[in-house]
CSV table of C-alpha atoms in Angstrom, one decimal:
chain,number,residue,atom,x,y,z
A,1,MET,CA,18.9,5.5,7.4
A,2,LEU,CA,16.7,2.9,5.9
A,3,PHE,CA,13.7,1.3,7.6
A,4,VAL,CA,11.6,-1.6,6.4
A,5,ASN,CA,8.5,-1.0,8.6
A,6,PHE,CA,5.8,1.6,8.7
A,7,ALA,CA,5.0,3.4,11.8
A,8,PHE,CA,2.3,5.7,13.0
A,9,LYS,CA,1.1,7.2,16.3
A,10,PRO,CA,-2.7,7.0,17.0
A,11,PHE,CA,-4.5,10.2,17.2
A,12,ARG,CA,-6.9,11.2,20.0
A,13,VAL,CA,-9.9,13.4,19.5
A,14,HIS,CA,-12.3,14.6,22.2
A,15,SER,CA,-15.5,12.5,21.7
A,16,ALA,CA,-17.8,15.5,21.3
A,17,ILE,CA,-15.6,17.0,18.5
A,18,ARG,CA,-15.2,13.6,17.0
A,19,TYR,CA,-18.9,12.9,16.6
A,20,PHE,CA,-19.5,16.4,15.4
A,21,LEU,CA,-16.9,16.0,12.7
A,22,VAL,CA,-18.3,12.6,11.7
A,23,PHE,CA,-21.8,14.2,11.5
A,24,LEU,CA,-20.5,16.9,9.2
A,25,VAL,CA,-18.0,14.9,7.0
A,26,LEU,CA,-18.3,11.2,6.9
A,27,GLY,CA,-14.9,9.6,6.5
A,28,CYS,CA,-12.9,12.7,7.7
A,29,TYR,CA,-10.5,11.1,10.2
A,30,LEU,CA,-7.8,13.8,10.8
A,31,PRO,CA,-9.2,17.1,11.8
A,32,GLU,CA,-7.0,19.8,10.3
A,33,SER,CA,-7.2,21.9,13.4
A,34,PHE,CA,-5.2,19.3,15.2
A,35,ALA,CA,-2.6,18.9,12.4
A,36,GLN,CA,0.8,20.4,12.5
A,37,LYS,CA,3.1,21.3,9.7
A,38,ILE,CA,6.1,19.1,8.9
A,39,THR,CA,8.8,20.7,6.7
A,40,ILE,CA,11.4,18.7,4.8
A,41,ARG,CA,14.3,20.4,3.0
A,42,GLY,CA,17.2,18.6,1.4
A,43,THR,CA,19.6,17.8,-1.4
A,44,ALA,CA,19.5,15.0,-4.0
A,45,PRO,CA,22.5,15.3,-6.3
A,46,GLY,CA,21.8,13.7,-9.7
A,47,ALA,CA,18.0,14.1,-9.4
A,48,GLU,CA,17.9,17.7,-10.7
A,49,ARG,CA,14.5,18.5,-12.2
A,50,LYS,CA,13.0,15.1,-11.3
A,51,ILE,CA,9.8,14.7,-9.3
A,52,ILE,CA,10.2,13.9,-5.6
A,53,ARG,CA,7.2,12.5,-3.7
A,54,ILE,CA,6.3,11.8,-0.1
A,55,SER,CA,3.6,9.3,0.8
A,56,THR,CA,2.6,7.1,3.7
A,57,PRO,CA,0.4,4.0,4.1
A,58,GLY,CA,-3.2,5.1,4.9
A,59,ASP,CA,-3.4,2.2,7.4
A,60,LEU,CA,-1.4,-0.7,8.5
A,61,ILE,CA,-3.6,-3.5,7.3
A,62,THR,CA,-4.1,-2.6,3.6
A,63,PHE,CA,-1.0,-0.4,3.3
A,64,LEU,CA,-2.9,1.6,0.7
A,65,GLU,CA,-0.6,4.4,-0.3
A,66,LYS,CA,-1.7,7.9,0.8
A,67,PRO,CA,0.1,10.8,-1.0
A,68,LEU,CA,1.3,13.6,1.2
A,69,ALA,CA,3.4,16.0,-0.9
A,70,VAL,CA,5.0,16.3,-4.3
A,71,SER,CA,7.7,18.7,-5.6
A,72,THR,CA,10.4,19.0,-8.2
A,73,VAL,CA,14.1,18.9,-7.4
A,74,ASP,CA,15.5,22.2,-8.7
A,75,SER,CA,18.5,22.6,-11.0
A,76,ALA,CA,20.9,22.8,-8.1
A,77,GLY,CA,19.6,19.5,-6.6
A,78,ASN,CA,17.6,21.1,-3.8
A,79,PHE,CA,14.0,20.2,-2.8
A,80,ASN,CA,11.4,21.5,-0.3
A,81,LEU,CA,8.3,19.6,0.8
A,82,SER,CA,5.7,20.1,3.5
A,83,PHE,CA,2.5,18.5,4.7
A,84,GLN,CA,0.2,18.4,7.8
A,85,SER,CA,0.0,15.6,10.3
A,86,ASP,CA,-1.3,15.3,13.9
A,87,HIS,CA,0.7,12.1,14.7
A,88,THR,CA,4.1,10.6,14.2
A,89,LEU,CA,4.2,8.6,11.0
A,90,LEU,CA,6.6,7.1,8.6
A,91,VAL,CA,6.9,8.6,5.2
A,92,VAL,CA,8.1,7.0,2.0
A,93,LEU,CA,10.2,9.5,0.1
A,94,SER,CA,10.7,8.5,-3.5
A,95,ILE,CA,12.3,9.7,-6.7
A,96,ASP,CA,11.3,7.6,-9.7
A,97,PHE,CA,11.1,4.1,-8.2
A,98,HIS,CA,13.9,4.7,-5.7
A,99,LYS,CA,12.8,5.0,-2.1
A,100,THR,CA,13.8,5.6,1.5
A,101,GLU,CA,11.7,5.5,4.6
A,102,LEU,CA,11.9,7.9,7.6
A,103,PHE,CA,9.8,8.6,10.7
A,104,PHE,CA,8.6,12.2,11.0
A,105,GLU,CA,7.0,13.9,14.0
A,106,PRO,CA,4.4,16.7,14.0
A,107,SER,CA,5.9,20.2,13.7
A,108,GLY,CA,9.2,18.8,12.8
A,109,ASN,CA,11.8,20.6,10.5
A,110,TYR,CA,14.0,18.1,8.8
A,111,SER,CA,17.1,18.6,6.7
A,112,LEU,CA,17.9,15.6,4.5
A,113,GLN,CA,21.0,14.7,2.5
A,114,ILE,CA,20.4,12.0,-0.2
A,115,ALA,CA,23.6,10.4,-1.4
A,116,PRO,CA,24.4,11.0,-5.2
A,117,MET,CA,23.2,8.5,-7.7
A,118,SER,CA,22.5,8.1,-11.4
A,119,TYR,CA,18.7,8.4,-11.9
A,120,ASP,CA,19.0,8.6,-15.7
A,121,ASP,CA,20.5,5.3,-16.2
A,122,LEU,CA,18.5,4.2,-19.2
A,123,THR,CA,19.2,0.5,-18.8
A,124,GLU,CA,15.8,-0.8,-19.7
A,125,ILE,CA,14.6,-3.3,-17.2
A,126,ASN,CA,11.4,-3.5,-15.2
A,127,PRO,CA,11.4,-0.4,-12.9
A,128,PHE,CA,10.0,-2.5,-10.0
A,129,LEU,CA,13.2,-4.6,-10.2
A,130,GLN,CA,15.4,-1.6,-11.0
A,131,SER,CA,14.5,0.4,-7.9
A,132,GLN,CA,17.1,1.0,-5.3
A,133,ASN,CA,17.1,2.3,-1.7
A,134,LEU,CA,18.0,5.9,-1.5
A,135,SER,CA,20.8,6.4,0.9
A,136,CYS,CA,19.6,9.2,3.1
A,137,LYS,CA,20.6,10.9,6.4
A,138,ILE,CA,19.0,13.5,8.6
A,139,LEU,CA,21.4,16.4,9.2
A,140,GLY,CA,21.8,17.5,12.8
A,141,ALA,CA,20.0,14.6,14.3
A,142,GLY,CA,21.3,13.4,17.6
A,143,PRO,CA,21.5,9.9,19.0
A,144,GLN,CA,18.1,10.3,20.8
A,145,GLU,CA,16.3,11.4,17.6
A,146,LEU,CA,13.5,8.9,16.8
A,147,ASN,CA,14.9,7.5,13.6
A,148,ALA,CA,18.3,7.0,15.2
A,149,VAL,CA,16.8,5.2,18.3
A,150,ILE,CA,14.6,2.9,16.1
A,151,GLU,CA,17.5,2.1,13.9
A,152,ARG,CA,19.6,1.0,16.9
A,153,LEU,CA,16.7,-1.1,18.3
A,154,ASN,CA,16.0,-2.8,14.9
A,155,GLY,CA,19.7,-3.5,14.4
A,156,GLN,CA,20.1,-5.2,17.8
A,157,TYR,CA,16.8,-7.1,17.4
A,158,SER,CA,17.9,-8.4,13.9
A,159,ASP,CA,21.3,-9.5,15.2
A,160,PHE,CA,19.8,-11.2,18.1
A,161,LEU,CA,17.2,-13.1,16.1
A,162,MET,CA,19.8,-14.3,13.6
A,163,ASP,CA,22.1,-15.4,16.3
A,164,LYS,CA,19.6,-17.0,18.7
A,165,PHE,CA,16.8,-18.2,16.4
A,166,LYS,CA,17.3,-21.9,17.2
A,167,GLU,CA,17.3,-21.2,21.0
A,168,LEU,CA,14.1,-19.2,20.7
A,169,TYR,CA,12.0,-21.1,18.1
A,170,ASN,CA,13.2,-24.7,18.6
A,171,ASP,CA,14.3,-24.8,22.2
A,172,ARG,CA,11.8,-22.1,23.6
A,173,ASN,CA,14.6,-20.9,25.7
A,174,LYS,CA,13.0,-18.3,28.0
A,175,THR,CA,16.3,-17.4,29.8
A,176,VAL,CA,17.9,-16.3,26.5
A,177,LEU,CA,14.9,-14.1,25.8
A,178,ASP,CA,14.8,-12.6,29.3
A,179,THR,CA,18.5,-11.8,29.1
A,180,PHE,CA,18.0,-9.9,25.9
A,181,LYS,CA,14.9,-8.1,27.2
A,182,THR,CA,16.9,-6.9,30.2
A,183,ARG,CA,19.7,-5.6,28.0
A,184,LEU,CA,17.2,-3.7,25.8
A,185,GLU,CA,15.4,-2.3,28.8
A,186,ARG,CA,18.7,-0.9,30.3
A,187,GLU,CA,19.5,0.8,26.9
A,188,PHE,CA,16.0,2.0,25.9
A,189,GLY,CA,14.0,2.1,29.1
A,190,ASP,CA,14.5,5.8,29.7
A,191,MET,CA,13.0,6.8,26.3
A,192,THR,CA,9.8,8.9,27.0
A,193,ASP,CA,8.6,9.3,23.4
A,194,PRO,CA,5.0,7.7,23.4
A,195,TYR,CA,5.4,6.4,19.9
A,196,PHE,CA,8.7,4.7,20.7
A,197,LYS,CA,7.4,3.2,23.9
A,198,VAL,CA,4.6,1.4,22.1
A,199,TYR,CA,7.1,0.4,19.3
A,200,PHE,CA,9.4,-1.0,21.9
A,201,THR,CA,6.7,-3.0,23.7
A,202,TYR,CA,5.5,-4.8,20.6
A,203,LYS,CA,9.0,-5.4,19.4
A,204,ILE,CA,9.5,-7.5,22.6
A,205,ALA,CA,6.0,-9.0,22.2
A,206,SER,CA,6.9,-10.4,18.8
A,207,LEU,CA,9.7,-12.4,20.4
A,208,GLU,CA,7.4,-13.7,23.1
A,209,LEU,CA,5.0,-14.9,20.3
A,210,LEU,CA,8.0,-16.5,18.5
A,211,THR,CA,9.1,-18.4,21.6
A,212,GLN,CA,5.7,-19.2,22.9
A,213,THR,CA,6.7,-18.4,26.4
A,214,ARG,CA,3.0,-17.4,27.1
A,215,SER,CA,-0.3,-19.0,26.0
A,216,GLN,CA,-2.4,-17.5,23.3
A,217,TRP,CA,-4.8,-16.1,26.0
A,218,GLN,CA,-2.0,-14.6,28.0
A,219,ILE,CA,-0.5,-12.9,25.0
A,220,ALA,CA,-3.9,-11.6,23.9
A,221,ARG,CA,-4.7,-10.3,27.4
A,222,LYS,CA,-1.4,-8.5,27.9
A,223,TYR,CA,-1.0,-7.0,24.5
A,224,PHE,CA,-4.5,-6.6,23.1
A,225,ILE,CA,-7.3,-6.9,25.7
A,226,GLU,CA,-5.6,-4.6,28.3
A,227,GLN,CA,-4.2,-2.2,25.7
A,228,PRO,CA,-5.7,0.5,23.4
A,229,VAL,CA,-5.6,-0.2,19.7
A,230,SER,CA,-2.6,1.7,18.3
A,231,TYR,CA,-3.7,1.9,14.6
A,232,PHE,CA,-0.7,3.9,13.5
A,233,ASN,CA,2.1,2.2,15.4
A,234,VAL,CA,3.9,-0.1,13.0
A,235,GLU,CA,5.1,-2.6,15.6
A,236,TYR,CA,1.7,-2.8,17.3
A,237,MET,CA,0.0,-3.4,13.9
A,238,ASP,CA,2.7,-5.8,12.7
A,239,PHE,CA,2.1,-7.8,15.9
A,240,PHE,CA,-1.7,-7.6,15.3
A,241,ASN,CA,-1.3,-8.8,11.7
A,242,ASN,CA,0.8,-11.7,12.7
A,243,PHE,CA,-1.3,-12.7,15.7
A,244,PHE,CA,-4.6,-12.6,13.8
A,245,THR,CA,-3.7,-13.9,10.4
A,246,LYS,CA,-6.4,-16.5,9.5
A,247,TYR,CA,-7.6,-16.1,13.0
A,248,ILE,CA,-11.4,-16.4,12.2
A,249,THR,CA,-11.0,-19.3,9.8
A,250,VAL,CA,-8.1,-21.4,11.2
A,251,THR,CA,-6.5,-20.3,14.5
A,252,SER,CA,-9.6,-19.7,16.7
A,253,ASN,CA,-11.1,-22.9,17.9
A,254,ILE,CA,-14.4,-21.3,18.1
A,255,LEU,CA,-14.6,-19.1,15.0
A,256,ARG,CA,-13.1,-21.6,12.6
A,257,LYS,CA,-16.4,-23.6,13.1
A,258,VAL,CA,-18.5,-20.7,11.9
A,259,ASP,CA,-20.2,-21.0,8.5
A,260,TYR,CA,-19.3,-17.6,7.1
A,261,GLN,CA,-20.8,-18.4,3.7
A,262,SER,CA,-24.2,-18.7,5.4
A,263,LEU,CA,-23.7,-15.5,7.5
A,264,LEU,CA,-22.6,-13.5,4.4
A,265,LYS,CA,-26.0,-14.2,2.9
A,266,ASN,CA,-27.8,-12.7,5.9
A,267,ALA,CA,-29.8,-9.4,5.5
A,268,ASP,CA,-27.2,-7.7,7.6
A,269,PRO,CA,-24.0,-9.8,7.4
A,270,TYR,CA,-21.8,-7.2,9.2
A,271,LYS,CA,-23.8,-7.3,12.4
A,272,THR,CA,-24.4,-11.0,12.2
A,273,ILE,CA,-20.7,-11.9,11.8
A,274,LEU,CA,-19.7,-9.4,14.5
A,275,LYS,CA,-22.2,-11.0,16.9
A,276,ALA,CA,-21.0,-14.5,16.1
A,277,MET,CA,-17.4,-13.5,16.7
A,278,ALA,CA,-18.3,-12.3,20.3
A,279,ALA,CA,-18.3,-16.0,21.3
A,280,ASP,CA,-14.5,-15.9,21.2
A,281,THR,CA,-13.4,-14.6,24.7
A,282,LEU,CA,-10.3,-13.0,23.1
A,283,LEU,CA,-12.6,-10.7,21.2
A,284,LYS,CA,-15.0,-9.4,23.9
A,285,ASN,CA,-13.7,-5.9,23.1
A,286,GLU,CA,-15.9,-4.8,20.3
A,287,GLN,CA,-13.3,-2.4,18.8
A,288,LEU,CA,-10.7,-5.1,18.6
A,289,ARG,CA,-13.3,-7.7,17.4
A,290,GLU,CA,-14.4,-5.4,14.5
A,291,LEU,CA,-10.8,-4.8,13.5
A,292,VAL,CA,-10.2,-8.6,13.4
A,293,LEU,CA,-13.4,-8.9,11.4
A,294,LEU,CA,-12.0,-6.5,8.8
A,295,LYS,CA,-8.7,-8.4,8.6
A,296,GLY,CA,-10.7,-11.6,8.2
A,297,MET,CA,-12.8,-10.1,5.4
A,298,MET,CA,-9.7,-9.2,3.5
A,299,GLU,CA,-8.7,-12.9,3.7
A,300,LEU,CA,-12.1,-14.2,2.7
A,301,TYR,CA,-12.2,-11.8,-0.3
A,302,GLN,CA,-9.1,-13.5,-1.6
A,303,THR,CA,-10.5,-17.0,-1.1
A,304,PRO,CA,-12.2,-18.4,-4.2
A,305,THR,CA,-15.0,-20.1,-2.4
A,306,TYR,CA,-16.4,-16.8,-1.0
A,307,ASN,CA,-18.6,-14.4,-2.9
A,308,GLN,CA,-16.6,-11.1,-3.2
A,309,ASP,CA,-19.7,-8.9,-3.5
A,310,GLN,CA,-20.9,-10.3,-0.2
A,311,VAL,CA,-17.6,-9.6,1.5
A,312,LEU,CA,-17.6,-6.1,0.2
A,313,THR,CA,-21.0,-5.5,1.7
A,314,VAL,CA,-19.6,-6.3,5.1
A,315,VAL,CA,-16.6,-4.0,4.6
A,316,MET,CA,-18.9,-1.1,3.4
A,317,SER,CA,-21.1,-1.5,6.4
A,318,ALA,CA,-18.2,-1.2,8.7
A,319,SER,CA,-17.0,1.9,6.8
A,320,VAL,CA,-20.4,3.6,7.3
A,321,THR,CA,-21.6,2.4,10.7
A,322,SER,CA,-18.6,1.6,12.9
A,323,LYS,CA,-18.4,3.5,16.1
A,324,TYR,CA,-14.6,3.7,15.9
A,325,ASP,CA,-12.8,6.2,13.8
A,326,GLY,CA,-9.8,4.0,13.2
A,327,ASN,CA,-11.9,1.0,12.2
A,328,ARG,CA,-13.9,3.2,9.7
A,329,LEU,CA,-10.6,4.4,8.2
A,330,VAL,CA,-9.4,0.8,7.8
A,331,ALA,CA,-12.7,-0.3,6.3
A,332,ASP,CA,-12.8,2.6,3.9
A,333,ASN,CA,-9.2,1.9,2.7
A,334,LEU,CA,-10.0,-1.8,2.6
A,335,TYR,CA,-12.9,-1.2,0.2
A,336,LYS,CA,-10.7,0.9,-2.0
A,337,PHE,CA,-7.9,-1.7,-1.9
A,338,LEU,CA,-10.2,-4.6,-2.7
A,339,THR,CA,-12.0,-2.8,-5.6
A,340,LYS,CA,-8.9,-1.3,-7.2
A,341,LEU,CA,-8.9,-2.1,-10.9
A,342,ARG,CA,-12.1,-4.2,-10.4
A,343,PRO,CA,-14.6,-4.3,-13.3
A,344,GLY,CA,-17.0,-1.4,-13.0
A,345,THR,CA,-14.6,0.9,-11.1
A,346,PRO,CA,-13.1,4.0,-12.6
A,347,ALA,CA,-9.7,3.5,-14.3
A,348,PRO,CA,-7.0,5.8,-12.9
A,349,ASP,CA,-6.7,8.9,-15.0
A,350,PHE,CA,-3.4,10.0,-16.6
A,351,ASN,CA,-2.0,12.9,-18.6
A,352,LEU,CA,0.9,11.8,-20.8
A,353,LYS,CA,2.8,13.1,-23.8
A,354,ASN,CA,1.6,11.7,-27.2
A,355,ARG,CA,3.6,11.1,-30.4
A,356,ASP,CA,3.2,14.8,-31.2
A,357,GLN,CA,4.6,15.8,-27.7
A,358,LYS,CA,1.2,17.1,-26.7
A,359,MET,CA,-0.3,16.1,-23.3
A,360,GLN,CA,-3.3,13.8,-23.6
A,361,SER,CA,-5.5,12.5,-20.7
A,362,LEU,CA,-7.5,9.3,-20.4
A,363,ARG,CA,-10.6,11.5,-20.0
A,364,SER,CA,-10.2,12.7,-23.6
A,365,PHE,CA,-11.0,9.2,-24.8
A,366,LYS,CA,-14.4,8.9,-23.1
A,367,GLY,CA,-17.3,8.1,-25.4
A,368,LYS,CA,-15.8,4.9,-26.9
A,369,PRO,CA,-14.5,1.6,-25.4
A,370,VAL,CA,-10.7,1.7,-25.0
A,371,VAL,CA,-8.0,-0.9,-25.3
A,372,VAL,CA,-5.0,0.1,-23.4
A,373,ASN,CA,-1.6,-1.7,-23.4
A,374,PHE,CA,1.6,-1.0,-21.5
A,375,TRP,CA,4.8,-1.9,-23.4
A,376,THR,CA,8.5,-1.0,-23.9
A,377,THR,CA,10.7,-0.9,-26.9
A,378,TYR,CA,13.1,-3.4,-25.4
A,379,CYS,CA,10.3,-6.0,-24.7
A,380,GLU,CA,10.3,-8.6,-27.6
A,381,GLU,CA,6.9,-10.0,-26.7
A,382,CYS,CA,5.5,-6.5,-26.6
A,383,LEU,CA,6.6,-5.9,-30.2
A,384,ASN,CA,5.2,-9.3,-31.3
A,385,GLU,CA,1.9,-8.5,-29.8
A,386,MET,CA,1.9,-5.1,-31.3
A,387,ASP,CA,2.1,-6.6,-34.8
A,388,LEU,CA,-0.9,-8.8,-33.9
A,389,LEU,CA,-2.8,-5.7,-32.5
A,390,LYS,CA,-2.5,-3.9,-35.9
A,391,PRO,CA,-5.2,-6.0,-37.7
A,392,ILE,CA,-7.5,-5.7,-34.7
A,393,TYR,CA,-7.1,-1.9,-34.7
A,394,ASP,CA,-7.9,-1.8,-38.5
A,395,ARG,CA,-11.1,-3.7,-37.9
A,396,TYR,CA,-12.4,-1.9,-34.8
A,397,LYS,CA,-10.9,1.6,-35.0
A,398,ASP,CA,-14.2,3.2,-35.8
A,399,ARG,CA,-15.8,1.8,-32.6
A,400,VAL,CA,-12.9,1.5,-30.2
A,401,SER,CA,-10.0,3.7,-29.2
A,402,PHE,CA,-6.6,2.1,-28.9
A,403,ILE,CA,-3.8,3.4,-26.6
A,404,SER,CA,-0.3,2.0,-26.4
A,405,ILE,CA,1.5,3.5,-23.4
A,406,SER,CA,5.3,3.2,-23.6
A,407,ALA,CA,7.1,2.7,-20.2
A,408,ASP,CA,10.4,3.8,-21.7
A,409,LYS,CA,12.1,6.5,-19.8
A,410,SER,CA,13.1,8.2,-23.1
A,411,PHE,CA,10.4,9.7,-25.3
A,412,SER,CA,12.9,9.6,-28.2
A,413,LYS,CA,13.0,5.8,-28.0
A,414,MET,CA,9.2,5.5,-28.5
A,415,LYS,CA,9.3,8.2,-31.2
A,416,PHE,CA,12.0,6.4,-33.1
A,417,PHE,CA,10.1,3.1,-32.9
A,418,ILE,CA,6.7,4.5,-34.2
A,419,ASN,CA,8.5,6.4,-37.0
A,420,LEU,CA,9.7,3.0,-38.2
A,421,LYS,CA,6.2,1.6,-37.9
A,422,LYS,CA,4.3,4.0,-40.2
A,423,ASP,CA,1.3,1.8,-40.2
A,424,TYR,CA,0.8,2.0,-36.4
A,425,GLN,CA,-1.7,4.8,-36.5
A,426,TRP,CA,-3.4,4.4,-33.1
A,427,ASN,CA,-2.6,6.5,-30.0
A,428,PHE,CA,0.9,6.2,-28.5
A,429,LEU,CA,1.7,7.8,-25.2
A,430,CYS,CA,5.0,7.8,-23.1
A,431,THR,CA,5.3,7.7,-19.3
A,432,GLU,CA,8.8,9.2,-19.2
A,433,ASP,CA,9.3,10.2,-15.5
A,434,GLN,CA,5.6,9.7,-14.6
A,435,THR,CA,6.2,6.4,-12.9
A,436,GLU,CA,3.0,6.7,-10.8
A,437,ILE,CA,0.9,5.5,-13.6
A,438,LEU,CA,2.7,2.1,-13.4
A,439,LYS,CA,1.8,1.9,-9.8
A,440,ASP,CA,-1.8,3.0,-10.4
A,441,TYR,CA,-2.2,0.2,-13.0
A,442,ASP,CA,-0.1,-2.3,-11.0
A,443,VAL,CA,2.1,-2.9,-14.1
A,444,ARG,CA,4.5,-5.7,-12.9
A,445,SER,CA,5.4,-7.1,-16.3
A,446,TYR,CA,5.1,-6.2,-20.0
A,447,PRO,CA,3.0,-6.3,-22.1
A,448,LEU,CA,-0.2,-5.6,-20.0
A,449,PHE,CA,-3.5,-5.2,-21.8
A,450,LEU,CA,-6.9,-3.9,-20.4
A,451,ILE,CA,-10.2,-2.9,-21.7
A,452,LEU,CA,-12.2,0.1,-20.6
A,453,ASP,CA,-15.9,0.9,-21.2
A,454,LYS,CA,-17.0,4.1,-22.9
A,455,ASP,CA,-17.3,5.8,-19.5
A,456,GLY,CA,-13.7,5.1,-18.5
A,457,ASN,CA,-14.5,2.2,-16.2
A,458,ILE,CA,-12.6,-1.0,-16.0
A,459,TYR,CA,-14.2,-3.7,-18.1
A,460,GLN,CA,-11.5,-6.3,-18.1
A,461,TYR,CA,-8.1,-6.2,-16.2
A,462,PRO,CA,-5.9,-7.8,-17.3
A,463,ALA,CA,-7.2,-8.5,-20.7
A,464,LYS,CA,-6.0,-11.2,-23.0
A,465,PHE,CA,-3.1,-10.5,-25.5
A,466,PRO,CA,-4.0,-10.0,-29.2
A,467,GLY,CA,-2.4,-13.4,-29.9
A,468,SER,CA,-4.5,-15.2,-27.3
A,469,GLY,CA,-8.1,-13.9,-27.5
A,470,LEU,CA,-8.2,-10.1,-27.2
A,471,GLU,CA,-10.4,-9.8,-30.3
A,472,THR,CA,-12.9,-12.4,-28.9
A,473,GLU,CA,-13.2,-10.5,-25.7
A,474,LEU,CA,-13.6,-7.2,-27.6
A,475,GLN,CA,-16.4,-8.7,-29.7
A,476,LYS,CA,-18.3,-10.0,-26.7
A,477,PHE,CA,-18.0,-6.5,-25.0
A,478,ILE,CA,-19.3,-4.6,-28.1
A,479,VAL,CA,-22.2,-7.0,-28.4
A,480,GLU,CA,-23.1,-6.4,-24.7
């Protein structure tokens, strides 16, 4: 069973308890007393002794990854994982860069069977491109189990969209849409699962948005104004993201006339912009309006004409002062998402095997600036840049630490290479199966260079290559 969307069920907390918890622990959104244990057992032939992870998006606007559990597949191919949750959610189960996605419900006990595959194929290509979907099934699951029902709905939806796209999008054929809706309601209308009911409703809503059978106001009133915000339901949030994309700068006839650059310079830009957005009748609901503001700030941050620090001030204000738990969670994740690998932020730590097969962490290099580069033995440009790095290392080795991190799966390949290059005397580390570091540093191509300050914070990401200005940047940094 493979799913391409993320799904969550919104949590509800009694207001008195909620505010008590907020008072005690700012930013704590999921009280442990409400959480229930979810247990996953399974088999993964071919993945013996490999690390298996479970994560979930922390929210459905940023999709910032939230780790849930990690374990090691034993020598017989078996694994056990567990974590706590108070709501239905979709987990991403991964081995190396290979993934599958499944919906899990609180207090559930799941038995998984992952199809055999070769995880140790050492064909050296970019792991982001090499990744495959894990073929996985839930043993003992009946036809009404949540994953099975969603899979059937998604299959019918996709087939209908491919077959009738012209009638829906070009012809705005309401009859075709109504006939399909009736068919789905006959098959899925008796489902009582709260998560699925919301999922189903917004699956249909996306077709109404495509065919424009209702006006913008009618759609907003039916699916947003008159409904609670379902932060953790994938179809609700997918519909939200589509409907409100570039809403404050393009779609809204009222808000697109607002001078956000001026408002961002205000003493309290968060409250000022939120008040200005109230002029849009679709956003009279403050909770919805604030969530649209956060989505808008994410878009403004990525627009070159806006001051990123000013945008971050708005996001941070929402994270601290919002009255709504879900909005604070989104704002907190959005701040982390926007500042990831930004100059001045802490570089993700790691603990990798060095050339002597001893574990070495990034923290051990604190006290000096650090030049880090990610490379592989099969990357010709990496090897050329390494030759150009050698004289830079010779000139700065007393003032700067140099770390070359090999993304080769095999430690022996890195070891063989540096044994041939006796004059490469700087630090060499190997990721082997620790693929999380490539995600942490968003390594999408090789080589990748970056510069850290003496406290382990990002100074420049990405940095220039040795052959195109790395030494110049290093000189400027040392002078500063």
